[in-house]
Coordinates of C-alpha atoms in Angstrom, one line a residue:
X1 CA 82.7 132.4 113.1
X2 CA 78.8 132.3 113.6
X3 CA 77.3 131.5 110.6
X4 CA 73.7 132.9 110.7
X5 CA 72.5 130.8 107.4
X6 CA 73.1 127.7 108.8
X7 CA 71.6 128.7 112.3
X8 CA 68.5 129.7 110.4
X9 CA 68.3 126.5 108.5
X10 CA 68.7 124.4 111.4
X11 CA 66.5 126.2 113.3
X12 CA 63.4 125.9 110.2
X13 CA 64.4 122.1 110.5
X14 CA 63.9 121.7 114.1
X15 CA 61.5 123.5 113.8
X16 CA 59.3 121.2 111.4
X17 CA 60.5 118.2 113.1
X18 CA 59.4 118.7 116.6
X19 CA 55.9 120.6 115.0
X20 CA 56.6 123.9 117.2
X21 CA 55.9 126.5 114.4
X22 CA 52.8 128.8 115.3
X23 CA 51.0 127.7 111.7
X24 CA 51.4 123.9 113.7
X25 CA 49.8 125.7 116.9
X26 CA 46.9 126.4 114.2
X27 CA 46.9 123.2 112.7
X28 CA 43.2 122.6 112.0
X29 CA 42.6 126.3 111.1
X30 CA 42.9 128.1 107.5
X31 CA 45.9 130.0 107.0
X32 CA 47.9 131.3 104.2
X33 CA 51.9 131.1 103.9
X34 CA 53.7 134.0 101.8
X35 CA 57.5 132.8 100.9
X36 CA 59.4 135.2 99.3
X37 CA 62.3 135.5 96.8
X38 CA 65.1 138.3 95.3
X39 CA 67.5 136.7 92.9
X40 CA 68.1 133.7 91.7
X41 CA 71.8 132.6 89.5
X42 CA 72.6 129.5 88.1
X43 CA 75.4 129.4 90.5
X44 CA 74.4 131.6 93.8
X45 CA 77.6 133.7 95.0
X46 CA 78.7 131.9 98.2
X47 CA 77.6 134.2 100.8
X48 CA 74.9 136.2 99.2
X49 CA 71.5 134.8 101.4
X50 CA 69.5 136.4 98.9
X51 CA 70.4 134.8 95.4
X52 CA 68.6 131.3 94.8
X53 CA 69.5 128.9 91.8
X54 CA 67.4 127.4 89.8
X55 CA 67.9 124.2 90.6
X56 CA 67.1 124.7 93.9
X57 CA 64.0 126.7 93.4
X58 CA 62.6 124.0 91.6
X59 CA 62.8 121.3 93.9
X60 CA 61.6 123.7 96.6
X61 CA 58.2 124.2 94.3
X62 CA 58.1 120.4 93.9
X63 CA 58.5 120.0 98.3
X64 CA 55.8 122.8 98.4
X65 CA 53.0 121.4 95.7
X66 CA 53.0 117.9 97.9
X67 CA 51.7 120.0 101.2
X68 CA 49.8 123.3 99.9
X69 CA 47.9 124.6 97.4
X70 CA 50.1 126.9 95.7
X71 CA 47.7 129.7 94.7
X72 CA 48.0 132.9 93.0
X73 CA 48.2 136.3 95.0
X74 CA 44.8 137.4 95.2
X75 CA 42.4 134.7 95.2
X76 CA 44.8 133.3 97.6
X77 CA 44.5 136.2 100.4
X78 CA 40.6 136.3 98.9
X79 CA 40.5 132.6 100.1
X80 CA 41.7 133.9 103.2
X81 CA 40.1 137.3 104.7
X82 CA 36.8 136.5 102.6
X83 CA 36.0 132.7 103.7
X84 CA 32.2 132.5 104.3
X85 CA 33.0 129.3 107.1
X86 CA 32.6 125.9 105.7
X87 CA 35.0 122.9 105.5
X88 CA 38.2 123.6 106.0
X89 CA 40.9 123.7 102.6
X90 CA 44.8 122.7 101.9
X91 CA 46.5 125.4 103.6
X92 CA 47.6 128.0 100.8
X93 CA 51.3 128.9 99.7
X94 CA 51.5 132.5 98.1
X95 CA 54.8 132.9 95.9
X96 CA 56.4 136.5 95.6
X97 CA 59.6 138.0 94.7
X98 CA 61.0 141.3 94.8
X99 CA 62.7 143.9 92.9
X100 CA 61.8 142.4 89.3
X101 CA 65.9 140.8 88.5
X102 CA 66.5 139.6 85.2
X103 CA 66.8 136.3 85.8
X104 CA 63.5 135.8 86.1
X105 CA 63.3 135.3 82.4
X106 CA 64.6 131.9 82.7
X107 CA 62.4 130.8 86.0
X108 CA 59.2 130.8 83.4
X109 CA 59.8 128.0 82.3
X110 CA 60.0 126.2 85.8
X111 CA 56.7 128.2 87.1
X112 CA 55.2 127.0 83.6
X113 CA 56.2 123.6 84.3
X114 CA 54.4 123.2 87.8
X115 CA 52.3 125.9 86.9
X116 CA 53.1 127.5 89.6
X117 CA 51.8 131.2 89.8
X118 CA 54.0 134.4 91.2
X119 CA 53.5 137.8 91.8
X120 CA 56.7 140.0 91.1
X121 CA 56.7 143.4 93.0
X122 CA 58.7 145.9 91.0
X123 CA 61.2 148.7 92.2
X124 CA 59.6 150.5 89.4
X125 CA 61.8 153.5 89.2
X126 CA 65.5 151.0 88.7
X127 CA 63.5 149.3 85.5
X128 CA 63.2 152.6 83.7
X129 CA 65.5 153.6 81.5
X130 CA 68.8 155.6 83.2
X131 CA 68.1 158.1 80.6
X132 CA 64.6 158.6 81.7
X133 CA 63.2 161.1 83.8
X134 CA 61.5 159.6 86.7
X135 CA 64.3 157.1 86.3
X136 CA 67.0 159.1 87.4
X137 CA 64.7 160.6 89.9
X138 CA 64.3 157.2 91.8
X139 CA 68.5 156.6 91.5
X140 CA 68.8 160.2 92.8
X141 CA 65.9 160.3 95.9
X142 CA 67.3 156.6 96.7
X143 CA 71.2 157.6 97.4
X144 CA 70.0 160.8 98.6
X145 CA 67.5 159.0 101.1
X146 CA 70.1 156.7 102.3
X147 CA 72.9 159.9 102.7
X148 CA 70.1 161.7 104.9
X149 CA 69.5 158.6 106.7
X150 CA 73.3 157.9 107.8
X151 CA 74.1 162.1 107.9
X152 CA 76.5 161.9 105.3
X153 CA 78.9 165.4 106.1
X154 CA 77.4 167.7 103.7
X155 CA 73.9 166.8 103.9
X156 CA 72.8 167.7 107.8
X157 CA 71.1 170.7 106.3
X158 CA 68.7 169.3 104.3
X159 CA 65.8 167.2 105.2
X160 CA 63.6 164.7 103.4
X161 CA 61.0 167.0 101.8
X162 CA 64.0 169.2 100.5
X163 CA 65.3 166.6 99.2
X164 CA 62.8 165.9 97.6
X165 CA 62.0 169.0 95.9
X166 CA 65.0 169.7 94.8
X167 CA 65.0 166.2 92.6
X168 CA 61.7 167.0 91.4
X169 CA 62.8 170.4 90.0
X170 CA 65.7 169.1 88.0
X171 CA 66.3 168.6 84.6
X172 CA 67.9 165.1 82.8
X173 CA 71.5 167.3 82.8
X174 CA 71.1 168.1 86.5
X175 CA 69.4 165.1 87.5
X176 CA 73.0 162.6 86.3
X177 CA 75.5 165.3 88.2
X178 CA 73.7 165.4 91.2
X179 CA 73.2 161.1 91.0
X180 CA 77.3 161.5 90.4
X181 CA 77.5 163.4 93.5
X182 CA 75.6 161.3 95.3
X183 CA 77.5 158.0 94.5
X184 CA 80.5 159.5 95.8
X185 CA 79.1 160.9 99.1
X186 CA 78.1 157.5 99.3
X187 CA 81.6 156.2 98.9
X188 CA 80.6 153.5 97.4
X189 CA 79.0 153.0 94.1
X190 CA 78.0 149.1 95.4
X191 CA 74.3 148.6 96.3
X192 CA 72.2 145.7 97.0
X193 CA 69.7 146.7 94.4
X194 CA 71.5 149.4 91.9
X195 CA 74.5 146.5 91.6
X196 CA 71.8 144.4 90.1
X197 CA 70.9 143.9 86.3
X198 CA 66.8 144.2 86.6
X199 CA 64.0 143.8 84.0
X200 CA 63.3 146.7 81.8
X201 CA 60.3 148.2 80.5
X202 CA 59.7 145.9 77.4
X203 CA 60.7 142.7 80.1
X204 CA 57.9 144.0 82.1
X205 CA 55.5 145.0 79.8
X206 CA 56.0 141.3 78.0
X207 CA 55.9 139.1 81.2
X208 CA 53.3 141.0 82.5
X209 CA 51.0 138.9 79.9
X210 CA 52.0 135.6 81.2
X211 CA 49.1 133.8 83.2
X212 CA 51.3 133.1 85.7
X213 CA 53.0 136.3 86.7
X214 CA 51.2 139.5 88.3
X215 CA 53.5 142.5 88.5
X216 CA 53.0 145.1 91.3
X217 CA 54.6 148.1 93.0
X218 CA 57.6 147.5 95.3
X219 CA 57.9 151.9 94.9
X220 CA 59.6 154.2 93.0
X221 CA 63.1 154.3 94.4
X222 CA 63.1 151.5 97.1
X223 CA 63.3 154.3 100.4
X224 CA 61.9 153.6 103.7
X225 CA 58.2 154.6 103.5
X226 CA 57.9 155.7 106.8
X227 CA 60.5 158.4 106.9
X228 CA 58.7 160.7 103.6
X229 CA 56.7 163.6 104.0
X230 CA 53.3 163.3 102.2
X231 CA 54.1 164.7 98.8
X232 CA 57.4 162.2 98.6
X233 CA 55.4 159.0 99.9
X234 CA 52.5 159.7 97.5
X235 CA 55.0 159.8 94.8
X236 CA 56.4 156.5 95.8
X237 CA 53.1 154.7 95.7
X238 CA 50.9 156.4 93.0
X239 CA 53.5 157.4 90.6
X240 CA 54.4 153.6 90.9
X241 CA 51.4 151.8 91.0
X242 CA 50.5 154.0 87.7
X243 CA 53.4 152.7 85.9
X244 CA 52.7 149.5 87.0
X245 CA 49.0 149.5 85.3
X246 CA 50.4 150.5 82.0
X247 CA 52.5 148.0 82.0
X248 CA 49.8 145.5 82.4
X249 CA 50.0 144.6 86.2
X250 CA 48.0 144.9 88.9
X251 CA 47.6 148.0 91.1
X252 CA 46.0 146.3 94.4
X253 CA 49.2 144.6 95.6
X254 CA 52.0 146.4 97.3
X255 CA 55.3 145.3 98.7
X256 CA 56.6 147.6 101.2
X257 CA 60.8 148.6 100.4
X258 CA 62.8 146.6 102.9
X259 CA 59.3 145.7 105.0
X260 CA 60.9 145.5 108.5
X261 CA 59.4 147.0 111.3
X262 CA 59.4 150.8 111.2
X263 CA 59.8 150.7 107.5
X264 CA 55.8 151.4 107.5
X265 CA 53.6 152.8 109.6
X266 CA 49.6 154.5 109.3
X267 CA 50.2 157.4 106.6
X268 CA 51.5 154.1 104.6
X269 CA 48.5 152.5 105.3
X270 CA 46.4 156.0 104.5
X271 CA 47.8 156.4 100.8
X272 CA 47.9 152.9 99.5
X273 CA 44.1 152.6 100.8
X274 CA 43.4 155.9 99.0
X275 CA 45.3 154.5 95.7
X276 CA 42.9 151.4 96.0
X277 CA 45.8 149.0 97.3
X278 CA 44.1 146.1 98.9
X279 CA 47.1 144.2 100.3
X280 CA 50.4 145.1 101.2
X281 CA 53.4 143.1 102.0
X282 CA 56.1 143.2 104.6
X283 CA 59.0 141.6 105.3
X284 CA 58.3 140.2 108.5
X285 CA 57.9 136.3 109.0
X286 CA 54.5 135.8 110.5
X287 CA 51.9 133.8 108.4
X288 CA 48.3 135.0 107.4
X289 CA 45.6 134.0 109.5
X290 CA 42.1 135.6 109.4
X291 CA 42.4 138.3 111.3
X292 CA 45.9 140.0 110.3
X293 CA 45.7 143.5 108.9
X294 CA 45.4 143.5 105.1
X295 CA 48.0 146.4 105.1
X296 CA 50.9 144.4 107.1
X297 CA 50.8 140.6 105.3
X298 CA 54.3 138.8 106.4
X299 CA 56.3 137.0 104.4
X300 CA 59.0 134.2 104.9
X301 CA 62.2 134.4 102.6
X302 CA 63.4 131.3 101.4
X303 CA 67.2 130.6 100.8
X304 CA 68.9 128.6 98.5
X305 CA 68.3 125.5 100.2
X306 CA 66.4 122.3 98.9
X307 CA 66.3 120.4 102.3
X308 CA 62.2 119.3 102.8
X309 CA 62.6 120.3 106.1
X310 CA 63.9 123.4 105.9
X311 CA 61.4 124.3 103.4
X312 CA 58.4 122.9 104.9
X313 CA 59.7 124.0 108.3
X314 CA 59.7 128.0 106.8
X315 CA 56.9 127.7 104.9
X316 CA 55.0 126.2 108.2
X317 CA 55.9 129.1 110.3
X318 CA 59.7 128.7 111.5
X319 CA 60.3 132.3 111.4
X320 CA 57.1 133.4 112.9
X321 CA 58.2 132.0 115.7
X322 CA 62.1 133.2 115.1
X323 CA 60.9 136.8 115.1
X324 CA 58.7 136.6 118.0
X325 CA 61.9 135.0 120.1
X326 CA 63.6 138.4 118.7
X327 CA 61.0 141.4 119.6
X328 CA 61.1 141.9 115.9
X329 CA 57.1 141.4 115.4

């Protein structure tokens, strides 16, 4: 059977050792590297390419400080898209991670170690309380999102701004039958991100004051941007980037749900400029250079794999190159 993690790996490491990544094309210019993380376990389930352990995180900060500055989120992109000319820096390593797991409690430590900075981009509307309001809103407009999106029987009659409404008119009562109903349509109650134990509101609000960590929104209820009507995508980004403000973050960073291509598009671009976003995320590999739109920053994911090679490789701008072999830019 094809095993796609260790193609990826190999392909980081031959990529780094024969110097064919596109940041290595750019070798004597400035760029900047995003990497990107979800989970992270002492012990990674065998199979899960987005859980990380500890361990392994921690050696891949100690392969990264020896090559890059490792910079926080802002000044690092400032570095970037701001640079009055000059000499030329240490090319800049960004460290993010998405949808704000639990676990992240114990990586403080490692990032206060190295002093290594992070900014966490939170599926706002999963940290709120279950009981909450706009909490069961996000559970609901997320299943029903994903029901509309693979016409679950039952549902072709309704579109997303009906959807929409609907949630938005409901009380608490109504708001946990119809999230009920939606599980089973679903027929399944297993989800990438609703499986997962998250930070709550006090978590937040408490690491938010750490030097090293800057929270920001990754939405509401982690749907698709690019497939809401206004009123829904406004909700998404300025209901969320609120929250994240009181909690102590910052409300110019962005990470777009899922961030592959089609997941975003201009009336994205039009309400997180309007909500004074000046950098968004995707999930595409391509590295920063100068002249890459402020609204569609790529990011590398890297797995839970310590190998100098396949970390510098990924870092360098493996799957730049990966995704452009793949149409996927």
């Amino acid at each position: 059977m094809f095993n796609r993690l260790k193609f990826r790996h190999l392909f980081a490491k031959f990529v780094y050792i024969f110097r064919l990544a596109p940041v290595f094309w750019r070798q004597n210019d400035d760029f900047v590297s995003i990497v990107n993380y979800h989970y992270f376990s002492n012990e990674p389930t065998e199979g899960d390419d987005l859980e990380v352990s500890f361990q392994t995180i921690e050696q891949q900060i100690r392969t990264l400080k020896d090559e890059y500055s490792l910079l926080p989120c802002i000044s690092g992109l400032d570095s970037l898209f701001m640079q009055q000319g000059g000499e030329l820096r240490t090319p800049v390593v960004i460290l993010t991670i998405d949808d704000a797991d639990c676990n992240i409690l114990q990586l403080v430590p490692i990032l206060e170690k190295y002093q290594v900075p992070i900014t966490l981009f939170v599926p706002v509307g999963f940290c709120l309380d279950d009981e909450s309001l706009d909490g069961l809103r996000s559970r609901c407009l997320h299943f029903g999102a994903f029901n509309l999106l693979n016409k679950v029987e039952g549902h072709e009659r309704y579109n997303f701004e009906n959807c929409f409404n609907e949630v938005m008119g409901l009380n608490i009562g109504q708001l946990k039958a119809l999230l009920d109903k939606l599980l089973i349509e679903t027929d399944s109650d297993r989800n990438p991100l609703a499986e997962r134990k998250l930070l709550n509101v006090q978590d937040l609000e408490k690491i938010s004051k750490h030097e090293l960590v800057t929270l920001a929104s990754h939405s509401m209820s982690h749907v698709r941007l690019a497939f809401l009507p206004d009123k829904w995508l406004r909700w998404e980004i300025e209901r969320s980037i609120d929250y994240i403000k009181d909690w102590g973050g910052n409300g110019v960073l962005f990470s777009y749900p899922y961030g592959n291509k089609g997941s975003f598009n201009s009336a994205t671009q039009k309400v997180l400029e309007g909500k004074g976003v000046k950098y968004a995320f995707t999930s595409l590999a391509n590295n920063s250079v100068a002249n890459t739109l402020p609204y569609a920053i790529g990011r590398s994911f890297l797995f839970n794999s310590a190998d100098k090679k396949y970390v510098l490789g990924t870092a360098g701008g493996a799957f730049e190159l990966f995704d452009r072999i793949l149409g996927r830019t």
